[in-house]
mmCIF file of C-alpha atoms in Angstrom:
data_model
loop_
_atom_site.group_PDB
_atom_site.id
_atom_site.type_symbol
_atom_site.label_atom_id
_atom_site.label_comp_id
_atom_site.label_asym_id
_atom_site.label_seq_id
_atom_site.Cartn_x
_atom_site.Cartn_y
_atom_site.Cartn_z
ATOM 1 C CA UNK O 1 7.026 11.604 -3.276
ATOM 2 C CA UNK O 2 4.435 11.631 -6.782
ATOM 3 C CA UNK O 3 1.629 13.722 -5.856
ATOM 4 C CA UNK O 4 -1.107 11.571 -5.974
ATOM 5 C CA UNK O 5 -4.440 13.378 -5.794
ATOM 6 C CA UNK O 6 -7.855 10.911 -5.690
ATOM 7 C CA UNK O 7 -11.364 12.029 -5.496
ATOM 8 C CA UNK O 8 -14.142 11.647 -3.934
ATOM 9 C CA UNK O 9 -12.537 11.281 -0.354
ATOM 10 C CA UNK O 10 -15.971 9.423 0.057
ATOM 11 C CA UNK O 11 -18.124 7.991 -1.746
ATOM 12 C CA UNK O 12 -22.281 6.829 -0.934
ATOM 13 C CA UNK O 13 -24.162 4.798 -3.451
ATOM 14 C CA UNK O 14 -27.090 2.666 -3.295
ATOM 15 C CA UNK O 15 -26.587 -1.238 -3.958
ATOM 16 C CA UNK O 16 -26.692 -1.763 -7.535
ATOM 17 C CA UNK O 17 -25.790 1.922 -9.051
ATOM 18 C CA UNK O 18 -22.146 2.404 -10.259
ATOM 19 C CA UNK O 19 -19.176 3.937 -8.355
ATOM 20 C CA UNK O 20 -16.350 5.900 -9.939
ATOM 21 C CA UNK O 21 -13.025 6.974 -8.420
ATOM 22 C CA UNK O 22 -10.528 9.400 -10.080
ATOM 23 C CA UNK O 23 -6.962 9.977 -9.387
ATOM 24 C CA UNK O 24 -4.375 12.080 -11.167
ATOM 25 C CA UNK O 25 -0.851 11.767 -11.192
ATOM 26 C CA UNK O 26 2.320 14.495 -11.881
ATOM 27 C CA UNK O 27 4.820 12.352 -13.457
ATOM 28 C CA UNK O 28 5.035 11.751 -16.783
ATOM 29 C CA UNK O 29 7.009 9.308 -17.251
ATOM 30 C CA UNK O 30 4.535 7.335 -14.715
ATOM 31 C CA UNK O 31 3.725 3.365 -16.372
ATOM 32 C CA UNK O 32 1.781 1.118 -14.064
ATOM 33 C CA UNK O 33 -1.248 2.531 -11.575
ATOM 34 C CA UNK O 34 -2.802 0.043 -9.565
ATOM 35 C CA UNK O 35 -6.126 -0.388 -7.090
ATOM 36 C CA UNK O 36 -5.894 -1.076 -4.180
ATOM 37 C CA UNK O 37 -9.203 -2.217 -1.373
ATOM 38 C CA UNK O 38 -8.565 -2.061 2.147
ATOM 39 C CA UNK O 39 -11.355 -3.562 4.256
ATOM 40 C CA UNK O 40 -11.430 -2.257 7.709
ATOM 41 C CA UNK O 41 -9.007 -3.729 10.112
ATOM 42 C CA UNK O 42 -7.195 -5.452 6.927
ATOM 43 C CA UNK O 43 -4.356 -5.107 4.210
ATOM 44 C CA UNK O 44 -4.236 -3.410 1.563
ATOM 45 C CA UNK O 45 -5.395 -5.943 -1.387
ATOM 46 C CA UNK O 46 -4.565 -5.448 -5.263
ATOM 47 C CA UNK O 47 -7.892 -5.397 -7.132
ATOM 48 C CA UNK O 48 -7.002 -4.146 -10.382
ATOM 49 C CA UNK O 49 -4.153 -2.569 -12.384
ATOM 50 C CA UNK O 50 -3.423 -1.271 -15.883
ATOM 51 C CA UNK O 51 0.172 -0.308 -17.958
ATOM 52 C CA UNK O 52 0.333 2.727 -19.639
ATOM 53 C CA UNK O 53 0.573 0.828 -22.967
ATOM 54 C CA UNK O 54 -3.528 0.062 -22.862
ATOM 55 C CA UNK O 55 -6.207 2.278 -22.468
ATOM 56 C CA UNK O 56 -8.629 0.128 -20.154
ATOM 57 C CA UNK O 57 -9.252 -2.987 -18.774
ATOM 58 C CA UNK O 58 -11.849 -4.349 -16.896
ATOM 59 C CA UNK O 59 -12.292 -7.374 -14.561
ATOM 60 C CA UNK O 60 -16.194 -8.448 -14.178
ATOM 61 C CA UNK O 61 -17.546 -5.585 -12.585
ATOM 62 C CA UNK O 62 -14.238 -3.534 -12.184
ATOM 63 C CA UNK O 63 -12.774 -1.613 -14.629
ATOM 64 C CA UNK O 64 -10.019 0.771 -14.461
ATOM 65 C CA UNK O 65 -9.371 3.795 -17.565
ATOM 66 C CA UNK O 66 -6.088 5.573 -17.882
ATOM 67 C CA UNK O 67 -5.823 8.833 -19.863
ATOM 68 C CA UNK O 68 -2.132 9.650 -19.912
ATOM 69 C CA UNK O 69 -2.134 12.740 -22.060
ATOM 70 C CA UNK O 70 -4.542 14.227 -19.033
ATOM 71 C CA UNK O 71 -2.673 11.490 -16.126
ATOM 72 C CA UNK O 72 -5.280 10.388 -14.519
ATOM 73 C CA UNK O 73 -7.075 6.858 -14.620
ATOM 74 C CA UNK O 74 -10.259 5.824 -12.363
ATOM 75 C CA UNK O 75 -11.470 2.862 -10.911
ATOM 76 C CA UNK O 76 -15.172 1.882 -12.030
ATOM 77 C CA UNK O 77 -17.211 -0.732 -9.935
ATOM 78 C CA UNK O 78 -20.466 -1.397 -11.761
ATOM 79 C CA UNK O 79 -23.921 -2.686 -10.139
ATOM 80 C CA UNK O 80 -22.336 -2.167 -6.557
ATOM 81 C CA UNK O 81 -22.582 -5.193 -3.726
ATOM 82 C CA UNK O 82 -22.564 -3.928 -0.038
ATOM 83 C CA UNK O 83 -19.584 -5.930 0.029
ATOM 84 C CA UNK O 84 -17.587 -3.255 -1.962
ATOM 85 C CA UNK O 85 -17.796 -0.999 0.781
ATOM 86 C CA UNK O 86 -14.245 0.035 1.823
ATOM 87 C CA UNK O 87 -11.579 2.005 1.096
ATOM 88 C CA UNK O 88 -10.093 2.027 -1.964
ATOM 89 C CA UNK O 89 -6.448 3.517 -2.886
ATOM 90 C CA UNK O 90 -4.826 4.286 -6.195
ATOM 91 C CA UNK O 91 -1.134 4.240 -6.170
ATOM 92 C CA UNK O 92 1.679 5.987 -9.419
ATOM 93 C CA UNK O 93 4.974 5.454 -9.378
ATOM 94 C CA UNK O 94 7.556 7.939 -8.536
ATOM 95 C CA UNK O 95 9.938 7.255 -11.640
ATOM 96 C CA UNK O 96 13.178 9.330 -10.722
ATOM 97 C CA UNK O 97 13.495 6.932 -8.196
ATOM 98 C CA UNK O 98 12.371 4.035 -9.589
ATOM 99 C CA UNK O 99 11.762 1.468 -6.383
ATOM 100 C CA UNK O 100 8.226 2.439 -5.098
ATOM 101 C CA UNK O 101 4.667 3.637 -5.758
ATOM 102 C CA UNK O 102 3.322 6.478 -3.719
ATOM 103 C CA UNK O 103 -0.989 6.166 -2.762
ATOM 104 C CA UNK O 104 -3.462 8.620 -3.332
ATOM 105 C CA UNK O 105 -5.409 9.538 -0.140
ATOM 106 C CA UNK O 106 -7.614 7.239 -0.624
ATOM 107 C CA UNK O 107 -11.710 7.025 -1.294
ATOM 108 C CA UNK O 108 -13.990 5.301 1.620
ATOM 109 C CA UNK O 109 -16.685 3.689 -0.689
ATOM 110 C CA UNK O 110 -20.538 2.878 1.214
ATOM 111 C CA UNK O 111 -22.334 0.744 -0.594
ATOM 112 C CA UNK O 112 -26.036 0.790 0.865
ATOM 113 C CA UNK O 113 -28.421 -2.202 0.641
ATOM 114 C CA UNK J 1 2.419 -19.336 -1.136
ATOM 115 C CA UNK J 2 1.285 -15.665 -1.924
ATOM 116 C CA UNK J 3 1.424 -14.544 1.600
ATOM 117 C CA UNK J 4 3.402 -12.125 3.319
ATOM 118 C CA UNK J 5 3.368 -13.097 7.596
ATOM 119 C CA UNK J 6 3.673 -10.281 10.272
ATOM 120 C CA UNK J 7 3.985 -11.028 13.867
ATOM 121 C CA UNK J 8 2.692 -9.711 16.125
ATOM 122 C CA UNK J 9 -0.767 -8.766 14.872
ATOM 123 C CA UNK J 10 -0.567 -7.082 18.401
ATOM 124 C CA UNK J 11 1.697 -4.578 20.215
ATOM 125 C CA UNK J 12 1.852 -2.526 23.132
ATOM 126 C CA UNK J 13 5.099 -0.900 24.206
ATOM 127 C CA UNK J 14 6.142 1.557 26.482
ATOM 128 C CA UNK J 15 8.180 4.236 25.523
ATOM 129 C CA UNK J 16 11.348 2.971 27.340
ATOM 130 C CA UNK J 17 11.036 -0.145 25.510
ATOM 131 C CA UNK J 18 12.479 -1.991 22.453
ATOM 132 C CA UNK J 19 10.483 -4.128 20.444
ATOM 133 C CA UNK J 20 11.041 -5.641 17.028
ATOM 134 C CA UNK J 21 8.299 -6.480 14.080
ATOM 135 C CA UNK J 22 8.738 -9.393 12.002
ATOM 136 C CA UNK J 23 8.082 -9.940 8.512
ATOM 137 C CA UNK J 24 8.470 -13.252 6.092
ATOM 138 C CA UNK J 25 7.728 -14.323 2.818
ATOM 139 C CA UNK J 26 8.341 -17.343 1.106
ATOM 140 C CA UNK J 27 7.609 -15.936 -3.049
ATOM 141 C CA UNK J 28 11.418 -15.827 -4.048
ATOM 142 C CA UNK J 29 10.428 -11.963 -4.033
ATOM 143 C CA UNK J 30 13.902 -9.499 -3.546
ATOM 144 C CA UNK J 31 11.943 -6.156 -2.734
ATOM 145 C CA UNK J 32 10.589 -5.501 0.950
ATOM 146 C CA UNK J 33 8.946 -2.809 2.284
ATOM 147 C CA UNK J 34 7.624 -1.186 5.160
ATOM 148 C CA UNK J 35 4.929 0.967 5.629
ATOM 149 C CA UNK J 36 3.314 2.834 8.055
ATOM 150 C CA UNK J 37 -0.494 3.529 8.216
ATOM 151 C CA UNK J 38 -2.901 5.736 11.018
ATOM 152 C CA UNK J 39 -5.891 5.722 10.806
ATOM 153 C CA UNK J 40 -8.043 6.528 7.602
ATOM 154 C CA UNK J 41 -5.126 7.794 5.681
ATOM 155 C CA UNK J 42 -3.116 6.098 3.305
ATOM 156 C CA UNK J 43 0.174 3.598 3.722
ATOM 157 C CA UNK J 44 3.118 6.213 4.217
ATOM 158 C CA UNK J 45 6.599 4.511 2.789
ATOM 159 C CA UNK J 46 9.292 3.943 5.226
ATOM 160 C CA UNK J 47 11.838 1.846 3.501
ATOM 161 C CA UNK J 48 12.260 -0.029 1.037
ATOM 162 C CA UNK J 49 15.074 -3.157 0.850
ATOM 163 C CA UNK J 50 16.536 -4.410 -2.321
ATOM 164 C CA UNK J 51 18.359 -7.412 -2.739
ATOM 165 C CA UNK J 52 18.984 -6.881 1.180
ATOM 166 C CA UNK J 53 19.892 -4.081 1.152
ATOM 167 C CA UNK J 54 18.807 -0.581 1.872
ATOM 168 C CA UNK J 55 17.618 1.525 -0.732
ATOM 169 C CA UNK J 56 15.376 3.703 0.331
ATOM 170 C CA UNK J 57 14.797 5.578 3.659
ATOM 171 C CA UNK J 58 11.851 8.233 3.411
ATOM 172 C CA UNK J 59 13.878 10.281 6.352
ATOM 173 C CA UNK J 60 12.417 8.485 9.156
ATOM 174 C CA UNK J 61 13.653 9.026 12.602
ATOM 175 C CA UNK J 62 16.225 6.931 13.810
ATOM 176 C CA UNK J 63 13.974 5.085 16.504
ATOM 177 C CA UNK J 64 13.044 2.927 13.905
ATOM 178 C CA UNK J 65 15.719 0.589 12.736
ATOM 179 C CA UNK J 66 15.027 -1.437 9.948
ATOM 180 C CA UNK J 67 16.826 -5.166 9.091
ATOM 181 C CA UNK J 68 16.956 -7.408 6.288
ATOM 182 C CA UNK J 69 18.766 -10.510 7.594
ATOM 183 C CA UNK J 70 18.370 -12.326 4.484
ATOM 184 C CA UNK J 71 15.874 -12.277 1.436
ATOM 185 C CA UNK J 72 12.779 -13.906 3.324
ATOM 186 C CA UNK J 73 12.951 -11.712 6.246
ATOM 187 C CA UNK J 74 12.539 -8.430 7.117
ATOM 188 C CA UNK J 75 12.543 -6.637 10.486
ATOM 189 C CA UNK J 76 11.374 -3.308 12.516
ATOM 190 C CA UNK J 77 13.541 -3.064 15.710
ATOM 191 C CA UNK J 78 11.863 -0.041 17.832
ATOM 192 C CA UNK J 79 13.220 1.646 20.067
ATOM 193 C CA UNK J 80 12.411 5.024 22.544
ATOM 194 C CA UNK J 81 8.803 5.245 20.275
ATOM 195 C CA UNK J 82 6.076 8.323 20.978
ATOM 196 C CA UNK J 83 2.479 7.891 21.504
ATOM 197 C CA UNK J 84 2.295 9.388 17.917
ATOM 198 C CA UNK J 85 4.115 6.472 15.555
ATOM 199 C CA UNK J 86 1.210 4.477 17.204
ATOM 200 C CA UNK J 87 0.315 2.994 13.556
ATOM 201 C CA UNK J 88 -0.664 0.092 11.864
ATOM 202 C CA UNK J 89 2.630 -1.328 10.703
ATOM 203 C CA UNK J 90 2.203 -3.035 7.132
ATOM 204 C CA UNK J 91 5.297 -5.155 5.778
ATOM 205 C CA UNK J 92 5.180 -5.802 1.571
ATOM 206 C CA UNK J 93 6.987 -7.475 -0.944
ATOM 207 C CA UNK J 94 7.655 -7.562 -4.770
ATOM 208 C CA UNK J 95 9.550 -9.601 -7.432
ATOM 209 C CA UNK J 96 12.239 -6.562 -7.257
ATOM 210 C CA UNK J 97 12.215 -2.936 -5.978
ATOM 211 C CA UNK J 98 10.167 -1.511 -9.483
ATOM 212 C CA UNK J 99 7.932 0.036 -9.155
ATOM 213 C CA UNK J 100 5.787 -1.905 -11.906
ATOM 214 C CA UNK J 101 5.659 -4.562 -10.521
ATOM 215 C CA UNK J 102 2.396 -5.733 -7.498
ATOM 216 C CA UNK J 103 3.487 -5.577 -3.907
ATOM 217 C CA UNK J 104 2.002 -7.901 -1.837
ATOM 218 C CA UNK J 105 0.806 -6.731 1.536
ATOM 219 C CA UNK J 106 1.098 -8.655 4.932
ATOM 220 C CA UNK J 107 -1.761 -7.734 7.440
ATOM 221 C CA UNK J 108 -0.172 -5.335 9.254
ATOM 222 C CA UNK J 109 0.702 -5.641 13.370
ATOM 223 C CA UNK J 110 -1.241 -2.448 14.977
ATOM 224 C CA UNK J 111 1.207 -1.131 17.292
ATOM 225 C CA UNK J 112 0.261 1.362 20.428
ATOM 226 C CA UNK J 113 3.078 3.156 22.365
ATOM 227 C CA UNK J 114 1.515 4.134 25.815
#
C-alpha cells in the first residue's frame, strides 16, 4: 500500500500547550489526507481533512497544513483539553488503485491536566 | 442516519468454529470495507466492496470470507481462525470506493479465537 510514515509515535503535552503531528506521504498524485481520533476501545472518528487544492484549514482548535511539493501535512490541536488524549491517525490515498486510503501508524496523544 | 452497525460487539470462537460478522448501513453509501485492527497499531485493509462487488482483496487468507448480499450489508464469515487474527474487526462505508471521499467507521466487534 502508500507508505504512510507519521511522527511522533507519541506524543505528552501539558493541558493547554499545542500538539503537532506530521505525516508524509510517497504518492504524488495523492489528493485528500484526512484525521482520524480513535479513543480507546472506540472507532476510528474523522476529525479533520483537507484537498490538495488548499493549503490549510482549520476547525476551532484543529487545524491541518498540507505541503505537497514536500507531501506531508500535520494535524495541529491548539490549547490542548485532556479530552484530546488518544490516538490519532493520518490516512493518503493509494492512487494507482484508486478505492482506498492507507493509515499512518498512528500518534498516541497524552494530554496532562 | 450516519451510522455504520456491527454485531457482535463481542466474539469468542474456537478454532474449529465458523462465525460470521455483520455489518449495516442505512446512508445510500456503495463502498464497504473491512478492516482489521490489533492492538495499538493502525486499521490494516482487508477488502473493499464496490457496488457489491469485490474489488479489492489485500491477499488475505482464505479463512476469511467476505459477503456483500446487497448494498446495506456486508458480512465476515470465519472460518478455521488462529489465536493470531484475534483483532478488533472494524466494518466502513463511503459514498463510492474513492478514495476522496470520508469513510465512516462502525465500532468494531473485538473478536478472540481461543
Amino acid at each position: 500500500g502508500e507508505n504512510v510514515e507519521q511522527h511522533p509515535s507519541t506524543l505528552s503535552v501539558q493541558e493547554g500547550d499545542s500538539a503537532v503531528i506530521k505525516c508524509t506521504y510517497s504518492d504524488s498524485a495523492s489528493n485528500y489526507f484526512p484525521w482520524y481520533k480513535q479513543e480507546l476501545g472506540k472507532r476510528p472518528q474523522l476529525i479533520i481533512d483537507i484537498r490538495s487544492n488548499v493549503g490549510e484549514k482549520k476547525d476551532q482548535r484543529i487545524a491541518v497544513t498540507l505541503n505537497k511539493t514536500a507531501k506531508h501535512f500535520s494535524l495541529h490541536i491548539t490549547e490542548t483539553q485532556p479530552e484530546d488524549s488518544a490516538v490519532y491517525f493520518c490516512a493518503a490515498p493509494q492512487t494507482n488503485t484508486g478505492n482506498q486510503f492507507y493509515f499512518g501508524t498512528g500518534t498516541s496523544l497524552t494530554v496532562i491536566p | 442516519d450516519t451510522e455504520v452497525t456491527q454485531t457482535p460487539k463481542h466474539l469468542v470462537m474456537g478454532m474449529t468454529n465458523k462465525k460470521s460478522l455483520k455489518c449495516e448501513q442505512h446512508m445510500g453509501h456503495r463502498a464497504m470495507y473491512w478492516y482489521k485492527q490489533k492492538a495499538k497499531k493502525p486499521p490494516e485493509l482487508m477488502f473493499v466492496y464496490s457496488y457489491e462487488k469485490l474489488s479489492i482483496n489485500e491477499s488475505v487468507p482464505s479463512r476469511f470470507s467476505p459477503e456483500c448480499p446487497n448494498s446495506s450489508l456486508l458480512n465476515l464469515h470465519l472460518h478455521a481462525l488462529q489465536p493470531e487474527d484475534s483483532a478488533l474487526y472494524l466494518c466502513a462505508s463511503s459514498q463510492e470506493a474513492r478514495s476522496t471521499l470520508e469513510a465512516f467507521f462502525g465500532q468494531g466487534t473485538r473478536l478472540t479465537v481461543v
